[in-house]
Amino acid sequence: MRFSPGFPSELAGQIYPALPRGEGEDVPVKVRIDDKCCQGHGRCYELAPGLFGDDDEGYGMVLGDGTVPPGEEQGAHLAAANCPEHAIVLT
Ligand code: F3S
């Protein structure tokens, strides 16, 4: 797994894998971030840059309307599994 240059190296060994899913099982359709929980850890946009971005203060934000494009489901699960604040909601 590659991380962007700004990703803290001490976190590289602490990334939790997304749990394997069966075909068609628990496939997220949308992602959202609970703004009350997000503390700006940045793992979401480092691990799934196709789904998340950051605002001017480093807090996570969902790109677009949060729809998870085909092929990005694993990134959605990976981001959710690694948000320390459990701020990412998959529906
Ligand atoms: Fe916020 Fe969690 Fe991302 S704290 S910046 S939603 S990793």
XYZ file of C-alpha atoms and ligand atoms in Angstrom:
98
model
C 0.000 0.000 0.000
C 1.363 3.407 -0.916
C 0.839 6.462 1.196
C 1.142 10.058 0.167
C 4.254 11.929 1.352
C 2.294 13.706 4.058
C 0.954 10.532 5.605
C 2.533 10.029 9.040
C 4.947 7.121 8.710
C 4.206 5.942 12.231
C 0.676 5.132 11.081
C 1.749 3.022 8.125
C 2.065 -0.112 10.245
C -1.181 0.566 12.057
C -3.619 0.460 9.210
C -6.336 -2.081 9.818
C -7.434 -4.070 6.806
C -11.027 -3.893 5.782
C -12.718 -7.165 6.576
C -13.204 -9.390 3.557
C -16.737 -9.349 2.249
C -18.689 -11.954 0.424
C -19.934 -11.129 -3.018
C -22.850 -8.741 -2.734
C -22.549 -8.755 1.043
C -22.660 -5.467 2.875
C -21.725 -3.401 -0.164
C -21.789 0.274 0.802
C -23.798 2.500 -1.471
C -23.004 5.780 0.224
C -20.523 7.177 2.702
C -20.883 10.111 5.006
C -18.867 11.636 7.816
C -20.444 12.472 11.132
C -19.166 16.037 11.536
C -19.691 15.895 15.288
C -17.242 12.983 15.551
C -14.550 13.883 13.002
C -11.358 15.151 14.628
C -9.327 15.517 11.446
C -7.149 12.404 11.700
C -7.043 12.287 7.909
C -6.966 8.555 7.437
C -10.101 8.611 5.312
C -8.691 10.840 2.583
C -5.282 9.177 2.722
C -6.696 5.677 2.395
C -9.595 6.410 0.045
C -8.811 9.628 -1.843
C -11.458 8.816 -4.417
C -14.152 9.068 -1.776
C -12.884 11.641 0.735
C -11.122 14.959 0.726
C -10.193 17.453 3.414
C -11.351 20.928 4.213
C -9.128 23.923 4.983
C -8.634 22.729 8.558
C -7.897 19.092 7.711
C -11.264 17.696 8.622
C -12.566 14.981 6.362
C -15.265 15.636 3.829
C -17.105 13.356 1.471
C -16.528 13.985 -2.215
C -19.625 14.561 -4.267
C -22.831 13.189 -2.816
C -21.043 10.291 -1.124
C -22.078 7.683 -3.643
C -19.508 4.879 -3.693
C -18.553 4.176 -7.312
C -18.127 0.560 -8.396
C -14.670 -0.647 -7.418
C -14.315 1.799 -4.502
C -16.218 -0.300 -1.975
C -13.068 -1.685 -0.376
C -11.757 1.851 0.110
C -14.969 2.806 1.873
C -14.605 -0.110 4.261
C -10.896 0.572 4.738
C -11.532 4.199 5.649
C -14.333 3.291 8.039
C -12.223 0.601 9.726
C -9.380 3.055 10.275
C -11.148 6.199 11.431
C -10.174 6.465 15.106
C -13.361 8.395 15.859
C -15.692 5.994 14.047
C -16.993 9.025 12.196
C -17.491 7.322 8.838
C -20.916 5.896 8.196
C -21.569 3.438 5.380
C -25.104 2.912 4.198
Fe -12.198 12.653 10.356
Fe -11.963 10.088 10.718
Fe -11.331 11.139 8.417
S -11.530 11.669 12.221
S -10.602 13.190 8.881
S -13.361 11.089 9.328
S -10.235 9.526 9.456
